[in-house]
mmCIF file with all atom_site columns, C-alpha atoms in Angstrom:
data_model
loop_
_atom_site.group_PDB
_atom_site.id
_atom_site.type_symbol
_atom_site.label_atom_id
_atom_site.label_alt_id
_atom_site.label_comp_id
_atom_site.label_asym_id
_atom_site.label_entity_id
_atom_site.label_seq_id
_atom_site.pdbx_PDB_ins_code
_atom_site.Cartn_x
_atom_site.Cartn_y
_atom_site.Cartn_z
_atom_site.occupancy
_atom_site.B_iso_or_equiv
_atom_site.pdbx_formal_charge
_atom_site.auth_seq_id
_atom_site.auth_comp_id
_atom_site.auth_asym_id
_atom_site.auth_atom_id
_atom_site.pdbx_PDB_model_num
ATOM 1   C CA . MET D 1 1   ? -50.323 -21.490 -7.197  1.00 0.00 ? 591 MET D CA 1
ATOM 2   C CA . ASN D 1 2   ? -48.453 -20.257 -10.367 1.00 0.00 ? 592 ASN D CA 1
ATOM 3   C CA . GLN D 1 3   ? -44.671 -20.688 -9.863  1.00 0.00 ? 593 GLN D CA 1
ATOM 4   C CA . SER D 1 4   ? -43.735 -19.117 -13.281 1.00 0.00 ? 594 SER D CA 1
ATOM 5   C CA . ALA D 1 5   ? -41.287 -16.173 -13.235 1.00 0.00 ? 595 ALA D CA 1
ATOM 6   C CA . PRO D 1 6   ? -42.627 -12.776 -13.559 1.00 0.00 ? 596 PRO D CA 1
ATOM 7   C CA . ALA D 1 7   ? -42.910 -11.340 -16.986 1.00 0.00 ? 597 ALA D CA 1
ATOM 8   C CA . THR D 1 8   ? -40.661 -8.461  -18.145 1.00 0.00 ? 598 THR D CA 1
ATOM 9   C CA . ALA D 1 9   ? -42.018 -5.567  -20.489 1.00 0.00 ? 599 ALA D CA 1
ATOM 10  C CA . ASP D 1 10  ? -40.624 -7.349  -23.505 1.00 0.00 ? 600 ASP D CA 1
ATOM 11  C CA . GLU D 1 11  ? -41.795 -10.770 -22.594 1.00 0.00 ? 601 GLU D CA 1
ATOM 12  C CA . PRO D 1 12  ? -45.450 -11.975 -22.003 1.00 0.00 ? 602 PRO D CA 1
ATOM 13  C CA . ALA D 1 13  ? -46.211 -14.092 -18.976 1.00 0.00 ? 603 ALA D CA 1
ATOM 14  C CA . GLN D 1 14  ? -46.379 -17.791 -19.516 1.00 0.00 ? 604 GLN D CA 1
ATOM 15  C CA . THR D 1 15  ? -48.223 -20.300 -17.533 1.00 0.00 ? 605 THR D CA 1
ATOM 16  C CA . PRO D 1 16  ? -46.911 -23.852 -17.312 1.00 0.00 ? 606 PRO D CA 1
ATOM 17  C CA . SER D 1 17  ? -49.624 -24.991 -19.875 1.00 0.00 ? 607 SER D CA 1
ATOM 18  C CA . THR D 1 18  ? -48.630 -22.386 -22.484 1.00 0.00 ? 608 THR D CA 1
ATOM 19  C CA . ALA D 1 19  ? -44.670 -22.524 -21.921 1.00 0.00 ? 609 ALA D CA 1
ATOM 20  C CA . PRO D 1 20  ? -42.913 -23.938 -24.876 1.00 0.00 ? 610 PRO D CA 1
ATOM 21  C CA . THR D 1 21  ? -41.614 -27.403 -24.403 1.00 0.00 ? 611 THR D CA 1
ATOM 22  C CA . PRO D 1 22  ? -37.953 -27.697 -25.299 1.00 0.00 ? 612 PRO D CA 1
ATOM 23  C CA . GLU D 1 23  ? -37.268 -29.866 -28.414 1.00 0.00 ? 613 GLU D CA 1
ATOM 24  C CA . PRO D 1 24  ? -35.519 -33.022 -27.917 1.00 0.00 ? 614 PRO D CA 1
ATOM 25  C CA . GLU D 1 25  ? -31.943 -32.937 -29.084 1.00 0.00 ? 615 GLU D CA 1
ATOM 26  C CA . ALA D 1 26  ? -31.591 -34.561 -32.574 1.00 0.00 ? 616 ALA D CA 1
ATOM 27  C CA . THR D 1 27  ? -30.008 -37.980 -32.614 1.00 0.00 ? 617 THR D CA 1
ATOM 28  C CA . ALA D 1 28  ? -26.781 -38.917 -34.407 1.00 0.00 ? 618 ALA D CA 1
ATOM 29  C CA . ARG D 1 29  ? -28.778 -41.146 -36.713 1.00 0.00 ? 619 ARG D CA 1
ATOM 30  C CA . ALA D 1 30  ? -31.107 -38.333 -37.623 1.00 0.00 ? 620 ALA D CA 1
ATOM 31  C CA . ASP D 1 31  ? -28.102 -35.939 -38.209 1.00 0.00 ? 621 ASP D CA 1
ATOM 32  C CA . LEU D 1 32  ? -26.669 -38.453 -40.514 1.00 0.00 ? 622 LEU D CA 1
ATOM 33  C CA . ARG D 1 33  ? -29.962 -38.775 -42.496 1.00 0.00 ? 623 ARG D CA 1
ATOM 34  C CA . ASP D 1 34  ? -30.080 -35.024 -42.735 1.00 0.00 ? 624 ASP D CA 1
ATOM 35  C CA . ALA D 1 35  ? -26.347 -34.669 -43.768 1.00 0.00 ? 625 ALA D CA 1
ATOM 36  C CA . ILE D 1 36  ? -26.946 -37.293 -46.525 1.00 0.00 ? 626 ILE D CA 1
ATOM 37  C CA . GLY D 1 37  ? -30.050 -35.239 -47.730 1.00 0.00 ? 627 GLY D CA 1
ATOM 38  C CA . TRP D 1 38  ? -27.955 -32.044 -47.808 1.00 0.00 ? 628 TRP D CA 1
ATOM 39  C CA . VAL D 1 39  ? -25.087 -33.639 -49.807 1.00 0.00 ? 629 VAL D CA 1
ATOM 40  C CA . VAL D 1 40  ? -27.577 -35.150 -52.359 1.00 0.00 ? 630 VAL D CA 1
ATOM 41  C CA . LEU D 1 41  ? -29.331 -31.790 -52.705 1.00 0.00 ? 631 LEU D CA 1
ATOM 42  C CA . GLY D 1 42  ? -26.043 -29.994 -53.170 1.00 0.00 ? 632 GLY D CA 1
ATOM 43  C CA . VAL D 1 43  ? -24.917 -32.379 -55.853 1.00 0.00 ? 633 VAL D CA 1
ATOM 44  C CA . ILE D 1 44  ? -28.257 -31.902 -57.701 1.00 0.00 ? 634 ILE D CA 1
ATOM 45  C CA . VAL D 1 45  ? -27.918 -28.106 -57.455 1.00 0.00 ? 635 VAL D CA 1
ATOM 46  C CA . VAL D 1 46  ? -24.157 -28.304 -58.635 1.00 0.00 ? 636 VAL D CA 1
ATOM 47  C CA . LEU D 1 47  ? -25.156 -30.546 -61.587 1.00 0.00 ? 637 LEU D CA 1
ATOM 48  C CA . ALA D 1 48  ? -28.219 -28.381 -62.415 1.00 0.00 ? 638 ALA D CA 1
ATOM 49  C CA . SER D 1 49  ? -25.988 -25.123 -62.381 1.00 0.00 ? 639 SER D CA 1
ATOM 50  C CA . LEU D 1 50  ? -23.349 -26.716 -64.725 1.00 0.00 ? 640 LEU D CA 1
ATOM 51  C CA . ARG D 1 51  ? -26.191 -27.382 -67.184 1.00 0.00 ? 641 ARG D CA 1
ATOM 52  C CA . MET D 1 52  ? -27.155 -23.649 -67.386 1.00 0.00 ? 642 MET D CA 1
ATOM 53  C CA . GLY D 1 53  ? -26.119 -21.713 -70.346 1.00 0.00 ? 643 GLY D CA 1
ATOM 54  C CA . ARG D 1 54  ? -22.794 -19.838 -70.046 1.00 0.00 ? 644 ARG D CA 1
ATOM 55  C CA . LEU D 1 55  ? -23.834 -17.105 -72.499 1.00 0.00 ? 645 LEU D CA 1
ATOM 56  C CA . GLU D 1 56  ? -20.197 -17.066 -74.101 1.00 0.00 ? 646 GLU D CA 1
ATOM 57  C CA . ASP D 1 57  ? -21.791 -15.751 -77.377 1.00 0.00 ? 647 ASP D CA 1
ATOM 58  C CA . GLN D 1 58  ? -22.784 -12.584 -75.434 1.00 0.00 ? 648 GLN D CA 1
ATOM 59  C CA . HIS D 1 59  ? -19.308 -12.134 -74.070 1.00 0.00 ? 649 HIS D CA 1
ATOM 60  C CA . ILE D 1 60  ? -20.595 -12.220 -70.488 1.00 0.00 ? 650 ILE D CA 1
ATOM 61  C CA . ASN D 1 61  ? -18.031 -11.881 -67.760 1.00 0.00 ? 651 ASN D CA 1
ATOM 62  C CA . PRO D 1 62  ? -17.293 -15.330 -66.294 1.00 0.00 ? 652 PRO D CA 1
ATOM 63  C CA . LEU D 1 63  ? -18.053 -14.116 -62.752 1.00 0.00 ? 653 LEU D CA 1
ATOM 64  C CA . THR D 1 64  ? -21.700 -13.291 -63.893 1.00 0.00 ? 654 THR D CA 1
ATOM 65  C CA . VAL D 1 65  ? -22.681 -16.397 -65.706 1.00 0.00 ? 655 VAL D CA 1
ATOM 66  C CA . PRO D 1 66  ? -26.200 -17.683 -64.621 1.00 0.00 ? 656 PRO D CA 1
ATOM 67  C CA . GLY D 1 67  ? -25.074 -20.895 -62.899 1.00 0.00 ? 657 GLY D CA 1
ATOM 68  C CA . LEU D 1 68  ? -22.286 -19.459 -60.689 1.00 0.00 ? 658 LEU D CA 1
ATOM 69  C CA . VAL D 1 69  ? -24.209 -18.526 -57.548 1.00 0.00 ? 659 VAL D CA 1
ATOM 70  C CA . PRO D 1 70  ? -26.373 -21.790 -57.638 1.00 0.00 ? 660 PRO D CA 1
ATOM 71  C CA . GLY D 1 71  ? -23.275 -23.745 -58.040 1.00 0.00 ? 661 GLY D CA 1
ATOM 72  C CA . LEU D 1 72  ? -21.530 -22.207 -55.204 1.00 0.00 ? 662 LEU D CA 1
ATOM 73  C CA . LEU D 1 73  ? -24.572 -22.704 -52.958 1.00 0.00 ? 663 LEU D CA 1
ATOM 74  C CA . GLY D 1 74  ? -24.611 -26.221 -54.040 1.00 0.00 ? 664 GLY D CA 1
ATOM 75  C CA . VAL D 1 75  ? -20.925 -26.727 -53.088 1.00 0.00 ? 665 VAL D CA 1
ATOM 76  C CA . GLY D 1 76  ? -21.511 -25.009 -49.825 1.00 0.00 ? 666 GLY D CA 1
ATOM 77  C CA . MET D 1 77  ? -24.480 -27.584 -49.111 1.00 0.00 ? 667 MET D CA 1
ATOM 78  C CA . ILE D 1 78  ? -21.986 -30.390 -49.967 1.00 0.00 ? 668 ILE D CA 1
ATOM 79  C CA . ILE D 1 79  ? -19.508 -29.130 -47.534 1.00 0.00 ? 669 ILE D CA 1
ATOM 80  C CA . VAL D 1 80  ? -21.916 -28.527 -44.673 1.00 0.00 ? 670 VAL D CA 1
ATOM 81  C CA . GLY D 1 81  ? -23.584 -31.863 -45.361 1.00 0.00 ? 671 GLY D CA 1
ATOM 82  C CA . ALA D 1 82  ? -20.196 -33.661 -45.321 1.00 0.00 ? 672 ALA D CA 1
ATOM 83  C CA . ILE D 1 83  ? -19.118 -31.993 -42.047 1.00 0.00 ? 673 ILE D CA 1
ATOM 84  C CA . MET D 1 84  ? -22.568 -32.721 -40.605 1.00 0.00 ? 674 MET D CA 1
ATOM 85  C CA . GLY D 1 85  ? -22.188 -36.348 -41.630 1.00 0.00 ? 675 GLY D CA 1
ATOM 86  C CA . LEU D 1 86  ? -18.691 -36.577 -40.185 1.00 0.00 ? 676 LEU D CA 1
ATOM 87  C CA . ARG D 1 87  ? -19.783 -35.200 -36.869 1.00 0.00 ? 677 ARG D CA 1
ATOM 88  C CA . SER D 1 88  ? -22.789 -37.549 -36.551 1.00 0.00 ? 678 SER D CA 1
ATOM 89  C CA . VAL D 1 89  ? -20.582 -40.650 -37.396 1.00 0.00 ? 679 VAL D CA 1
ATOM 90  C CA . GLN D 1 90  ? -18.174 -39.328 -34.693 1.00 0.00 ? 680 GLN D CA 1
ATOM 91  C CA . ARG D 1 91  ? -21.282 -39.265 -32.304 1.00 0.00 ? 681 ARG D CA 1
ATOM 92  C CA . GLY D 1 92  ? -22.016 -42.855 -33.109 1.00 0.00 ? 682 GLY D CA 1
ATOM 93  C CA . ALA D 1 93  ? -24.701 -42.683 -35.806 1.00 0.00 ? 683 ALA D CA 1
ATOM 94  C CA . LEU D 1 94  ? -23.655 -45.877 -37.254 1.00 0.00 ? 684 LEU D CA 1
ATOM 95  C CA . HIS D 1 95  ? -24.057 -47.934 -34.014 1.00 0.00 ? 685 HIS D CA 1
ATOM 96  C CA . GLU D 1 96  ? -27.178 -46.128 -32.752 1.00 0.00 ? 686 GLU D CA 1
ATOM 97  C CA . ALA D 1 97  ? -30.281 -48.255 -32.367 1.00 0.00 ? 687 ALA D CA 1
ATOM 98  C CA . ARG D 1 98  ? -33.270 -47.081 -34.284 1.00 0.00 ? 688 ARG D CA 1
ATOM 99  C CA . ALA D 1 99  ? -35.882 -45.478 -32.082 1.00 0.00 ? 689 ALA D CA 1
ATOM 100 C CA . GLY D 1 100 ? -39.420 -45.811 -32.528 1.00 0.00 ? 690 GLY D CA 1
ATOM 101 C CA . ARG D 1 101 ? -41.345 -42.694 -33.821 1.00 0.00 ? 691 ARG D CA 1
ATOM 102 C CA . THR D 1 102 ? -43.780 -40.808 -31.634 1.00 0.00 ? 692 THR D CA 1
ATOM 103 C CA . ALA D 1 103 ? -47.160 -39.624 -33.007 1.00 0.00 ? 693 ALA D CA 1
ATOM 104 C CA . GLU D 1 104 ? -45.881 -36.083 -33.079 1.00 0.00 ? 694 GLU D CA 1
ATOM 105 C CA . GLN D 1 105 ? -42.705 -37.180 -35.115 1.00 0.00 ? 695 GLN D CA 1
ATOM 106 C CA . ARG D 1 106 ? -45.139 -39.240 -37.564 1.00 0.00 ? 696 ARG D CA 1
ATOM 107 C CA . GLU D 1 107 ? -47.228 -36.054 -38.030 1.00 0.00 ? 697 GLU D CA 1
ATOM 108 C CA . ARG D 1 108 ? -44.027 -33.893 -38.575 1.00 0.00 ? 698 ARG D CA 1
ATOM 109 C CA . ARG D 1 109 ? -42.768 -36.360 -41.110 1.00 0.00 ? 699 ARG D CA 1
ATOM 110 C CA . LEU D 1 110 ? -46.074 -36.283 -43.029 1.00 0.00 ? 700 LEU D CA 1
ATOM 111 C CA . ARG D 1 111 ? -45.997 -32.531 -43.171 1.00 0.00 ? 701 ARG D CA 1
ATOM 112 C CA . VAL D 1 112 ? -42.494 -32.525 -44.479 1.00 0.00 ? 702 VAL D CA 1
ATOM 113 C CA . VAL D 1 113 ? -43.264 -35.160 -47.299 1.00 0.00 ? 703 VAL D CA 1
ATOM 114 C CA . THR D 1 114 ? -46.475 -33.270 -48.050 1.00 0.00 ? 704 THR D CA 1
ATOM 115 C CA . ALA D 1 115 ? -44.664 -29.985 -48.481 1.00 0.00 ? 705 ALA D CA 1
ATOM 116 C CA . THR D 1 116 ? -41.863 -31.546 -50.473 1.00 0.00 ? 706 THR D CA 1
ATOM 117 C CA . LEU D 1 117 ? -44.368 -33.203 -52.883 1.00 0.00 ? 707 LEU D CA 1
ATOM 118 C CA . LEU D 1 118 ? -46.335 -30.083 -53.179 1.00 0.00 ? 708 LEU D CA 1
ATOM 119 C CA . CYS D 1 119 ? -43.226 -27.943 -54.115 1.00 0.00 ? 709 CYS D CA 1
ATOM 120 C CA . CYS D 1 120 ? -42.022 -30.546 -56.475 1.00 0.00 ? 710 CYS D CA 1
ATOM 121 C CA . GLY D 1 121 ? -45.501 -30.762 -58.124 1.00 0.00 ? 711 GLY D CA 1
ATOM 122 C CA . TYR D 1 122 ? -45.764 -26.983 -58.356 1.00 0.00 ? 712 TYR D CA 1
ATOM 123 C CA . SER D 1 123 ? -42.264 -26.549 -59.878 1.00 0.00 ? 713 SER D CA 1
ATOM 124 C CA . VAL D 1 124 ? -42.090 -29.446 -62.152 1.00 0.00 ? 714 VAL D CA 1
ATOM 125 C CA . VAL D 1 125 ? -45.682 -30.056 -63.173 1.00 0.00 ? 715 VAL D CA 1
ATOM 126 C CA . LEU D 1 126 ? -47.459 -26.801 -62.859 1.00 0.00 ? 716 LEU D CA 1
ATOM 127 C CA . ILE D 1 127 ? -45.008 -23.999 -63.688 1.00 0.00 ? 717 ILE D CA 1
ATOM 128 C CA . GLY D 1 128 ? -44.198 -23.371 -67.334 1.00 0.00 ? 718 GLY D CA 1
ATOM 129 C CA . ARG D 1 129 ? -47.057 -25.493 -68.689 1.00 0.00 ? 719 ARG D CA 1
ATOM 130 C CA . GLY D 1 130 ? -48.877 -22.661 -70.482 1.00 0.00 ? 720 GLY D CA 1
ATOM 131 C CA . LEU D 1 131 ? -50.914 -21.423 -67.552 1.00 0.00 ? 721 LEU D CA 1
ATOM 132 C CA . PRO D 1 132 ? -50.390 -18.003 -66.100 1.00 0.00 ? 722 PRO D CA 1
ATOM 133 C CA . PHE D 1 133 ? -47.986 -17.895 -63.233 1.00 0.00 ? 723 PHE D CA 1
ATOM 134 C CA . TRP D 1 134 ? -50.374 -16.018 -61.042 1.00 0.00 ? 724 TRP D CA 1
ATOM 135 C CA . LEU D 1 135 ? -53.124 -18.490 -61.551 1.00 0.00 ? 725 LEU D CA 1
ATOM 136 C CA . VAL D 1 136 ? -50.849 -21.460 -60.999 1.00 0.00 ? 726 VAL D CA 1
ATOM 137 C CA . SER D 1 137 ? -49.426 -19.876 -57.892 1.00 0.00 ? 727 SER D CA 1
ATOM 138 C CA . ALA D 1 138 ? -52.743 -19.001 -56.386 1.00 0.00 ? 728 ALA D CA 1
ATOM 139 C CA . ALA D 1 139 ? -53.945 -22.623 -56.917 1.00 0.00 ? 729 ALA D CA 1
ATOM 140 C CA . TYR D 1 140 ? -50.718 -23.847 -55.090 1.00 0.00 ? 730 TYR D CA 1
ATOM 141 C CA . VAL D 1 141 ? -51.009 -21.594 -52.178 1.00 0.00 ? 731 VAL D CA 1
ATOM 142 C CA . THR D 1 142 ? -54.572 -22.016 -51.708 1.00 0.00 ? 732 THR D CA 1
ATOM 143 C CA . GLY D 1 143 ? -54.286 -25.946 -52.102 1.00 0.00 ? 733 GLY D CA 1
ATOM 144 C CA . SER D 1 144 ? -51.427 -25.996 -49.707 1.00 0.00 ? 734 SER D CA 1
ATOM 145 C CA . ILE D 1 145 ? -53.216 -24.058 -47.007 1.00 0.00 ? 735 ILE D CA 1
ATOM 146 C CA . LEU D 1 146 ? -56.218 -26.268 -47.340 1.00 0.00 ? 736 LEU D CA 1
ATOM 147 C CA . LEU D 1 147 ? -54.290 -29.496 -47.401 1.00 0.00 ? 737 LEU D CA 1
ATOM 148 C CA . PHE D 1 148 ? -52.218 -28.591 -44.419 1.00 0.00 ? 738 PHE D CA 1
ATOM 149 C CA . ASP D 1 149 ? -55.362 -27.607 -42.522 1.00 0.00 ? 739 ASP D CA 1
ATOM 150 C CA . ARG D 1 150 ? -56.812 -30.990 -43.542 1.00 0.00 ? 740 ARG D CA 1
ATOM 151 C CA . ILE D 1 151 ? -54.021 -33.087 -42.206 1.00 0.00 ? 741 ILE D CA 1
ATOM 152 C CA . SER D 1 152 ? -53.659 -30.936 -38.973 1.00 0.00 ? 742 SER D CA 1
ATOM 153 C CA . SER D 1 153 ? -53.803 -32.788 -35.644 1.00 0.00 ? 743 SER D CA 1
ATOM 154 C CA . ASP D 1 154 ? -56.357 -30.145 -34.489 1.00 0.00 ? 744 ASP D CA 1
ATOM 155 C CA . PRO D 1 155 ? -59.952 -31.376 -35.175 1.00 0.00 ? 745 PRO D CA 1
ATOM 156 C CA . ALA D 1 156 ? -61.169 -27.908 -35.601 1.00 0.00 ? 746 ALA D CA 1
ATOM 157 C CA . LYS D 1 157 ? -58.795 -27.134 -38.285 1.00 0.00 ? 747 LYS D CA 1
ATOM 158 C CA . ARG D 1 158 ? -59.600 -30.452 -40.231 1.00 0.00 ? 748 ARG D CA 1
ATOM 159 C CA . ARG D 1 159 ? -63.111 -29.202 -40.852 1.00 0.00 ? 749 ARG D CA 1
ATOM 160 C CA . ILE D 1 160 ? -62.872 -26.983 -43.891 1.00 0.00 ? 750 ILE D CA 1
ATOM 161 C CA . SER D 1 161 ? -65.677 -24.624 -44.001 1.00 0.00 ? 751 SER D CA 1
ATOM 162 C CA . ALA D 1 162 ? -66.660 -22.059 -46.717 1.00 0.00 ? 752 ALA D CA 1
ATOM 163 C CA . ARG D 1 163 ? -65.098 -19.342 -44.637 1.00 0.00 ? 753 ARG D CA 1
ATOM 164 C CA . THR D 1 164 ? -61.781 -21.272 -44.362 1.00 0.00 ? 754 THR D CA 1
ATOM 165 C CA . ALA D 1 165 ? -61.778 -22.015 -48.120 1.00 0.00 ? 755 ALA D CA 1
ATOM 166 C CA . GLY D 1 166 ? -62.477 -18.442 -48.845 1.00 0.00 ? 756 GLY D CA 1
ATOM 167 C CA . LYS D 1 167 ? -59.769 -17.265 -46.635 1.00 0.00 ? 757 LYS D CA 1
ATOM 168 C CA . ALA D 1 168 ? -57.227 -19.664 -48.225 1.00 0.00 ? 758 ALA D CA 1
ATOM 169 C CA . LEU D 1 169 ? -58.247 -18.502 -51.646 1.00 0.00 ? 759 LEU D CA 1
ATOM 170 C CA . LEU D 1 170 ? -57.840 -14.820 -50.836 1.00 0.00 ? 760 LEU D CA 1
ATOM 171 C CA . ILE D 1 171 ? -54.396 -15.590 -49.356 1.00 0.00 ? 761 ILE D CA 1
ATOM 172 C CA . GLY D 1 172 ? -53.530 -17.529 -52.398 1.00 0.00 ? 762 GLY D CA 1
ATOM 173 C CA . ILE D 1 173 ? -54.649 -14.891 -54.798 1.00 0.00 ? 763 ILE D CA 1
ATOM 174 C CA . LEU D 1 174 ? -52.969 -12.112 -52.854 1.00 0.00 ? 764 LEU D CA 1
ATOM 175 C CA . ALA D 1 175 ? -49.531 -13.965 -52.426 1.00 0.00 ? 765 ALA D CA 1
ATOM 176 C CA . SER D 1 176 ? -49.409 -14.806 -56.197 1.00 0.00 ? 766 SER D CA 1
ATOM 177 C CA . VAL D 1 177 ? -50.210 -11.342 -57.295 1.00 0.00 ? 767 VAL D CA 1
ATOM 178 C CA . VAL D 1 178 ? -47.658 -9.817  -55.003 1.00 0.00 ? 768 VAL D CA 1
ATOM 179 C CA . VAL D 1 179 ? -45.097 -12.352 -56.027 1.00 0.00 ? 769 VAL D CA 1
ATOM 180 C CA . TRP D 1 180 ? -45.847 -11.704 -59.713 1.00 0.00 ? 770 TRP D CA 1
ATOM 181 C CA . LEU D 1 181 ? -45.717 -7.719  -59.304 1.00 0.00 ? 771 LEU D CA 1
ATOM 182 C CA . VAL D 1 182 ? -42.485 -7.972  -57.397 1.00 0.00 ? 772 VAL D CA 1
ATOM 183 C CA . PHE D 1 183 ? -40.786 -10.168 -59.896 1.00 0.00 ? 773 PHE D CA 1
ATOM 184 C CA . GLU D 1 184 ? -42.236 -8.596  -63.111 1.00 0.00 ? 774 GLU D CA 1
ATOM 185 C CA . ARG D 1 185 ? -42.189 -4.998  -61.989 1.00 0.00 ? 775 ARG D CA 1
ATOM 186 C CA . LEU D 1 186 ? -39.428 -4.556  -59.416 1.00 0.00 ? 776 LEU D CA 1
ATOM 187 C CA . PHE D 1 187 ? -36.849 -7.095  -60.465 1.00 0.00 ? 777 PHE D CA 1
ATOM 188 C CA . LEU D 1 188 ? -37.764 -7.050  -64.155 1.00 0.00 ? 778 LEU D CA 1
ATOM 189 C CA . VAL D 1 189 ? -37.811 -10.770 -64.250 1.00 0.00 ? 779 VAL D CA 1
ATOM 190 C CA . ARG D 1 190 ? -40.363 -12.323 -66.763 1.00 0.00 ? 780 ARG D CA 1
ATOM 191 C CA . LEU D 1 191 ? -42.285 -15.165 -65.210 1.00 0.00 ? 781 LEU D CA 1
ATOM 192 C CA . PRO D 1 192 ? -43.640 -17.953 -67.263 1.00 0.00 ? 782 PRO D CA 1
#
């Protein structure tokens, strides 16, 4: 007998097998690791924003220089990371025993590392090397979709068929063309 609560008009009925499982609370050690990551990322963003041109020769208002907003965002990341780090230390992050990872946690980590490497490869290796933006972006989106399907825990997704590859290619092309059109035509930003 199903003991789940009746569904409302806005909320579909969920059986116990489809009900979302609550996420376990992040450990203090994990929060400390994330805090360090935010601080490092914030420092990198601030340093990169300081290296941006100031356009003094064009008499640009100092409040509109290119590196101002990224620099402020970087400072915000540093502050938030520092607060998060202090809170995790107060919660005992330095004295917490390191817990073993479950298969689900290892899969999540693999996906995060894969996404990070793909993004870095896209932005550092592919963009600005002479190939058209739309082509590089289409290849990146298509490759990302296929790679994430390939490393999925679902055996059905791991099999890449011609239909799956065609769908990924279509999504990649459409996404890159839409991004290119929005930036070039709407925002008037010339892409590499």
